[in-house]
CSV table of C-alpha atoms in Angstrom, one decimal:
chain,number,residue,atom,x,y,z
A,116,UNK,CA,65.6,6.9,-3.0
A,117,UNK,CA,64.3,4.3,-1.0
A,118,UNK,CA,66.1,3.2,1.8
A,119,UNK,CA,65.7,-0.5,3.1
A,120,UNK,CA,66.3,0.3,6.6
A,121,UNK,CA,63.0,2.1,6.4
A,122,UNK,CA,60.4,1.2,9.4
A,123,UNK,CA,58.0,-1.0,8.2
A,124,UNK,CA,59.6,-1.8,5.0
A,125,UNK,CA,59.7,-5.6,4.6
A,126,UNK,CA,61.3,-7.3,1.5
A,127,UNK,CA,59.5,-10.8,0.8
A,128,UNK,CA,61.7,-13.6,-0.6
A,129,UNK,CA,61.2,-14.9,-3.7
A,130,UNK,CA,59.3,-18.2,-3.5
A,131,UNK,CA,60.8,-19.4,-7.0
A,132,UNK,CA,64.4,-18.7,-6.1
A,133,UNK,CA,63.8,-20.4,-2.8
A,134,UNK,CA,62.3,-23.7,-4.4
A,135,UNK,CA,65.3,-23.8,-6.9
A,136,UNK,CA,67.3,-25.2,-3.7
A,137,UNK,CA,64.9,-27.9,-3.3
A,138,UNK,CA,63.6,-28.7,-6.5
A,139,UNK,CA,65.1,-28.7,-10.3
A,140,UNK,CA,65.0,-25.0,-11.6
A,141,UNK,CA,62.9,-26.0,-14.9
A,142,UNK,CA,60.3,-28.0,-12.8
A,143,UNK,CA,60.2,-24.8,-10.5
A,144,UNK,CA,59.7,-22.8,-13.2
A,145,UNK,CA,57.0,-25.1,-15.1
A,146,UNK,CA,55.1,-25.1,-11.6
A,147,UNK,CA,55.0,-21.3,-11.7
A,148,UNK,CA,53.6,-20.8,-15.0
A,149,UNK,CA,50.9,-23.4,-14.1
A,150,UNK,CA,49.9,-21.1,-11.2
A,151,UNK,CA,50.2,-18.1,-13.7
A,152,UNK,CA,48.0,-19.8,-16.0
A,153,UNK,CA,45.3,-20.5,-13.4
A,154,UNK,CA,45.3,-16.6,-12.5
A,155,UNK,CA,47.0,-17.4,-9.0
A,156,UNK,CA,50.0,-15.5,-7.6
A,157,UNK,CA,53.1,-17.2,-7.1
A,158,UNK,CA,53.2,-18.0,-3.0
A,159,UNK,CA,55.2,-20.4,-1.3
A,160,UNK,CA,52.5,-22.5,-0.1
A,161,UNK,CA,50.8,-23.0,-3.7
A,162,UNK,CA,54.0,-23.4,-5.2
A,163,UNK,CA,54.8,-26.3,-3.3
A,164,UNK,CA,51.4,-28.1,-3.8
A,165,UNK,CA,52.0,-27.5,-7.4
A,166,UNK,CA,55.5,-28.9,-7.3
A,167,UNK,CA,54.1,-32.2,-5.6
A,168,UNK,CA,51.5,-32.5,-7.9
A,169,UNK,CA,53.7,-32.3,-10.8
A,170,UNK,CA,56.2,-34.9,-9.3
A,171,UNK,CA,53.4,-37.2,-8.4
A,172,UNK,CA,51.9,-37.1,-11.8
């Protein structure tokens, strides 16, 4: 069984969940799918750029 208190174990935050605080959920999900369609990983920085592109266009 995994223990969260193990040395060196770091749980990264979910960028999609973090962005739903700032942007509407449906827009965040759409941006995430755009990134996945382009073969990119869903990272905070890329998700923010994609969201800004969707909002400006």
